[in-house]
Short mmCIF file of C-alpha atoms in Angstrom, two decimals:
data_model
loop_
_atom_site.label_atom_id
_atom_site.label_comp_id
_atom_site.label_asym_id
_atom_site.label_seq_id
_atom_site.Cartn_x
_atom_site.Cartn_y
_atom_site.Cartn_z
CA UNK N 652 106.45 52.94 120.76
CA UNK N 653 102.83 52.58 121.86
CA UNK N 654 99.82 54.43 120.47
CA UNK N 655 99.95 57.01 123.27
CA UNK N 656 103.52 57.99 122.40
CA UNK N 657 102.68 58.05 118.69
CA UNK N 658 99.79 60.40 119.39
CA UNK N 659 102.08 62.62 121.45
CA UNK N 660 104.64 62.76 118.64
CA UNK N 661 101.92 63.59 116.13
CA UNK N 662 100.68 66.40 118.36
CA UNK N 663 104.21 67.78 118.74
CA UNK N 664 104.72 67.53 114.99
CA UNK N 665 101.48 69.36 114.32
CA UNK N 666 102.49 72.08 116.77
CA UNK N 667 105.89 72.50 115.13
CA UNK N 668 104.19 72.65 111.74
CA UNK N 669 101.90 75.42 112.95
CA UNK N 670 104.87 77.38 114.32
CA UNK N 671 106.75 77.03 111.02
CA UNK N 672 103.68 78.06 109.01
CA UNK N 673 103.03 81.06 111.27
CA UNK N 674 106.65 82.14 110.88
CA UNK N 675 106.34 81.85 107.10
CA UNK N 676 103.14 83.90 107.08
CA UNK N 677 104.75 86.51 109.34
CA UNK N 678 107.73 86.87 106.99
CA UNK N 679 105.40 87.13 104.02
CA UNK N 680 103.32 89.80 105.76
CA UNK N 681 106.47 91.78 106.56
CA UNK N 682 107.62 91.59 102.94
CA UNK N 683 104.22 92.80 101.75
CA UNK N 684 104.26 95.63 104.29
CA UNK N 685 107.71 96.72 103.09
CA UNK N 686 106.58 96.64 99.46
CA UNK N 687 103.43 98.63 100.27
CA UNK N 688 105.44 101.20 102.21
CA UNK N 689 107.96 101.47 99.36
CA UNK N 690 105.12 101.99 96.89
CA UNK N 691 103.54 104.65 99.11
CA UNK N 692 106.81 106.53 99.48
CA UNK N 693 107.38 106.33 95.74
CA UNK N 694 103.93 107.75 95.04
CA UNK N 695 104.38 110.56 97.55
CA UNK N 696 107.79 111.48 96.16
CA UNK N 697 106.53 111.42 92.58
CA UNK N 698 103.31 113.32 93.22
CA UNK N 699 104.73 115.76 95.76
CA UNK N 700 108.42 116.55 95.91
CA UNK N 701 109.32 115.65 92.32
CA UNK N 702 106.47 117.75 90.95
CA UNK N 703 107.56 120.68 93.11
CA UNK N 704 111.11 120.39 91.80
CA UNK N 705 109.76 120.27 88.25
CA UNK N 706 107.80 123.47 88.91
CA UNK N 707 110.98 125.19 90.11
CA UNK N 708 112.63 124.03 86.90
CA UNK N 709 109.89 125.76 84.90
CA UNK N 710 110.54 129.01 86.73
CA UNK N 711 114.29 128.76 86.14
CA UNK N 712 113.71 128.09 82.44
CA UNK N 713 111.51 131.20 82.28
CA UNK N 714 114.26 133.22 83.98
CA UNK N 715 116.84 131.98 81.47
CA UNK N 716 114.66 133.11 78.57
CA UNK N 717 113.74 136.54 79.97
CA UNK N 718 116.67 137.71 82.10
CA UNK N 719 118.18 139.87 79.34
CA UNK N 720 114.89 141.46 78.30
CA UNK N 721 113.41 142.04 81.75
CA UNK N 722 116.01 141.67 84.54
CA UNK N 723 113.64 143.01 87.21
CA UNK N 724 110.93 140.47 86.43
CA UNK N 725 113.54 137.73 86.22
CA UNK N 726 114.82 138.73 89.66
CA UNK N 727 111.33 138.48 91.12
CA UNK N 728 110.85 135.03 89.61
CA UNK N 729 114.23 133.99 90.99
CA UNK N 730 113.08 134.96 94.50
CA UNK N 731 109.98 132.85 93.91
CA UNK N 732 112.12 129.90 92.81
CA UNK N 733 114.27 130.22 95.93
CA UNK N 734 111.19 130.23 98.18
CA UNK N 735 109.76 127.19 96.38
CA UNK N 736 113.04 125.32 96.68
CA UNK N 737 113.22 126.09 100.41
CA UNK N 738 109.76 124.56 100.76
CA UNK N 739 110.91 121.47 98.88
CA UNK N 740 113.94 121.18 101.17
CA UNK N 741 111.60 121.32 104.15
CA UNK N 742 109.47 118.55 102.64
CA UNK N 743 112.53 116.37 102.08
CA UNK N 744 113.62 116.90 105.68
CA UNK N 745 110.17 115.82 106.81
CA UNK N 746 110.51 112.60 104.83
CA UNK N 747 113.92 111.95 106.35
CA UNK N 748 112.35 112.36 109.80
CA UNK N 749 109.58 109.93 108.73
CA UNK N 750 106.95 112.64 108.83
CA UNK N 751 104.52 113.72 106.17
CA UNK N 752 105.61 116.83 104.28
CA UNK N 753 103.93 119.98 105.55
CA UNK N 754 102.02 120.59 102.35
CA UNK N 755 100.63 117.03 102.44
CA UNK N 756 99.08 117.36 105.89
CA UNK N 757 95.69 118.31 104.54
CA UNK N 758 93.62 119.61 107.42
CA UNK N 759 92.14 122.35 105.22
CA UNK N 760 91.69 121.13 101.64
CA UNK N 761 90.34 124.48 100.47
CA UNK N 762 93.47 126.27 101.66
CA UNK N 763 95.74 123.57 100.21
CA UNK N 764 94.06 123.70 96.80
CA UNK N 765 94.21 127.49 96.82
CA UNK N 766 97.94 127.36 97.47
CA UNK N 767 98.39 124.69 94.81
CA UNK N 768 96.48 126.74 92.23
CA UNK N 769 98.43 129.91 93.05
CA UNK N 770 101.77 128.11 92.80
CA UNK N 771 100.80 126.49 89.51
CA UNK N 772 99.67 129.82 88.07
CA UNK N 773 102.85 131.57 89.18
CA UNK N 774 105.11 128.81 87.86
CA UNK N 775 103.41 128.26 84.49
CA UNK N 776 101.63 131.59 83.78
CA UNK N 777 98.51 129.52 83.06
CA UNK N 778 95.24 130.97 84.41
CA UNK N 779 93.66 128.74 87.06
CA UNK N 780 90.06 129.01 88.25
CA UNK N 781 89.42 127.26 91.57
CA UNK N 782 85.88 126.29 92.56
CA UNK N 783 85.71 124.39 95.85
CA UNK N 784 82.25 124.00 97.40
CA UNK N 785 82.43 124.26 101.21
CA UNK N 786 79.64 121.67 101.44
CA UNK N 787 81.76 119.16 99.53
CA UNK N 788 84.92 119.83 101.52
CA UNK N 789 83.12 119.35 104.84
CA UNK N 790 82.24 115.78 103.87
CA UNK N 791 85.84 114.69 103.39
CA UNK N 792 87.91 113.06 106.09
CA UNK N 793 91.61 113.89 106.25
CA UNK N 794 92.92 110.87 104.36
CA UNK N 795 90.44 111.35 101.51
CA UNK N 796 91.25 115.05 101.31
CA UNK N 797 94.96 114.20 101.15
CA UNK N 798 94.52 111.75 98.28
CA UNK N 799 92.33 114.18 96.33
CA UNK N 800 94.95 116.88 96.82
CA UNK N 801 97.65 114.59 95.41
CA UNK N 802 95.48 113.72 92.42
CA UNK N 803 94.87 117.41 91.70
CA UNK N 804 98.60 118.07 92.08
CA UNK N 805 99.52 115.33 89.60
CA UNK N 806 96.83 116.40 87.13
CA UNK N 807 98.13 119.98 87.17
CA UNK N 808 101.70 118.73 86.75
CA UNK N 809 100.66 116.79 83.65
CA UNK N 810 98.95 119.90 82.32
CA UNK N 811 102.17 121.86 82.77
CA UNK N 812 104.25 119.18 81.05
CA UNK N 813 102.07 118.18 78.13
CA UNK N 814 98.97 120.29 77.56
CA UNK N 815 100.21 123.71 76.38
CA UNK N 816 97.06 125.08 77.99
CA UNK N 817 96.16 128.68 78.73
CA UNK N 818 93.33 128.00 81.19
CA UNK N 819 92.61 125.39 83.85
CA UNK N 820 89.53 124.78 85.99
CA UNK N 821 90.06 123.00 89.31
CA UNK N 822 86.83 122.12 91.07
CA UNK N 823 85.47 120.07 93.96
CA UNK N 824 81.69 119.80 94.21
CA UNK N 825 78.84 117.61 95.36
CA UNK N 826 76.65 115.64 92.99
CA UNK N 827 73.56 113.52 93.48
CA UNK N 828 75.74 110.47 94.10
CA UNK N 829 78.75 111.85 95.97
CA UNK N 830 81.66 114.21 95.38
CA UNK N 831 83.38 115.13 92.13
CA UNK N 832 86.95 116.41 91.74
CA UNK N 833 87.79 117.73 88.28
CA UNK N 834 90.84 119.28 86.63
CA UNK N 835 89.92 120.60 83.19
CA UNK N 836 92.36 122.27 80.79
CA UNK N 837 91.95 123.79 77.34
CA UNK N 838 95.22 122.37 76.05
CA UNK N 839 96.11 120.29 73.03
CA UNK N 840 94.66 117.07 74.41
CA UNK N 841 95.67 113.57 73.35
CA UNK N 842 94.21 110.24 72.28
CA UNK N 843 93.66 108.35 75.53
CA UNK N 844 93.55 104.97 73.77
CA UNK N 845 96.58 105.49 71.52
CA UNK N 846 98.75 107.57 73.86
CA UNK N 847 98.24 106.25 77.41
CA UNK N 848 101.95 106.75 78.09
CA UNK N 849 101.44 110.53 77.87
CA UNK N 850 100.58 110.59 81.59
CA UNK N 851 103.38 108.17 82.54
CA UNK N 852 103.52 106.97 86.15
CA UNK N 853 101.17 109.76 87.11
CA UNK N 854 98.17 107.92 85.67
CA UNK N 855 98.76 104.78 87.72
CA UNK N 856 99.41 106.89 90.83
CA UNK N 857 96.19 108.88 90.39
CA UNK N 858 94.22 105.69 89.73
CA UNK N 859 95.64 104.02 92.84
CA UNK N 860 95.01 107.05 95.05
CA UNK N 861 91.39 107.21 93.89
CA UNK N 862 90.97 103.48 94.52
CA UNK N 863 92.39 103.74 98.04
CA UNK N 864 89.56 106.07 99.08
CA UNK N 865 86.85 104.17 97.20
CA UNK N 866 86.77 106.50 94.22
CA UNK N 867 87.10 106.09 90.47
CA UNK N 868 89.42 108.01 88.14
CA UNK N 869 88.40 108.96 84.61
CA UNK N 870 90.48 110.62 81.88
CA UNK N 871 88.60 112.30 79.04
CA UNK N 872 90.70 113.79 76.25
CA UNK N 873 91.06 113.97 72.50
CA UNK N 874 93.47 115.84 70.21
CA UNK N 875 92.68 119.55 70.12
CA UNK N 876 89.94 119.28 72.76
CA UNK N 877 91.80 119.60 76.05
CA UNK N 878 91.82 117.12 78.92
CA UNK N 879 89.50 116.44 81.84
CA UNK N 880 90.64 114.45 84.87
CA UNK N 881 87.71 113.36 87.04
CA UNK N 882 87.53 111.56 90.37
CA UNK N 883 84.11 110.27 91.39
CA UNK N 884 83.78 109.57 95.09
CA UNK N 885 80.51 107.78 95.99
CA UNK N 886 78.62 109.02 99.01
CA UNK N 887 79.05 105.68 100.82
CA UNK N 888 82.83 106.18 100.75
CA UNK N 889 82.74 109.51 102.56
CA UNK N 890 83.33 110.05 106.26
CA UNK N 891 80.73 109.45 108.93
CA UNK N 892 79.84 113.12 108.71
CA UNK N 893 77.71 112.26 105.67
CA UNK N 894 75.30 110.48 107.97
CA UNK N 895 74.15 113.78 109.44
CA UNK N 896 74.75 115.93 106.34
CA UNK N 897 73.01 114.47 103.30
CA UNK N 898 74.59 115.16 99.92
CA UNK N 899 72.32 117.37 97.76
#
């Protein structure tokens, strides 16, 4: 074999090596994409459908405790539970069809938060005050609004499960550095350092959702002092609309 043939073989070998490496990278990318999609679906199910089912469970528990004393009120709550479950069924169908659930398609965050607050109040009998600044909402693109909605949904679910609160404030407002989402309850609180498991998977989900839109999640709580969940979204992470509408 002369040098010319050796060079040709080396070139062929290098080409085959590149093909093999590209195939390996492609398989790796596909595996990562599958894992990311699985994680996304898991987060959406946990923060959306599972929380909705839990809320229906709260209503049914209330009915069980009050049906003998106040059958009429129990009947009304049962109708509410049926309506909520029908909504959940619709969301599950949407997932099966590989669509986003209707309540997660956040084109109007103000309307979505209002519905969320009303459902939470009806399901838990906890007073909810909603303060959503129009100026803040206008700065949010759809994906960011969707993630903030999910974070608020998870924070309220944790309040229902653990806080024993009587009042909750849900707010979205502008600050000097960006936008602030807060869910504040007057419940029993907990030691964030000693009891991180209190929030379970919800904490990691909220943290990841905030990170995906360039925000930062903070949990402030102590025993007997209630809990505050805060998402700080810097102005440079907002949509292009911020270029023409400066944040106060």
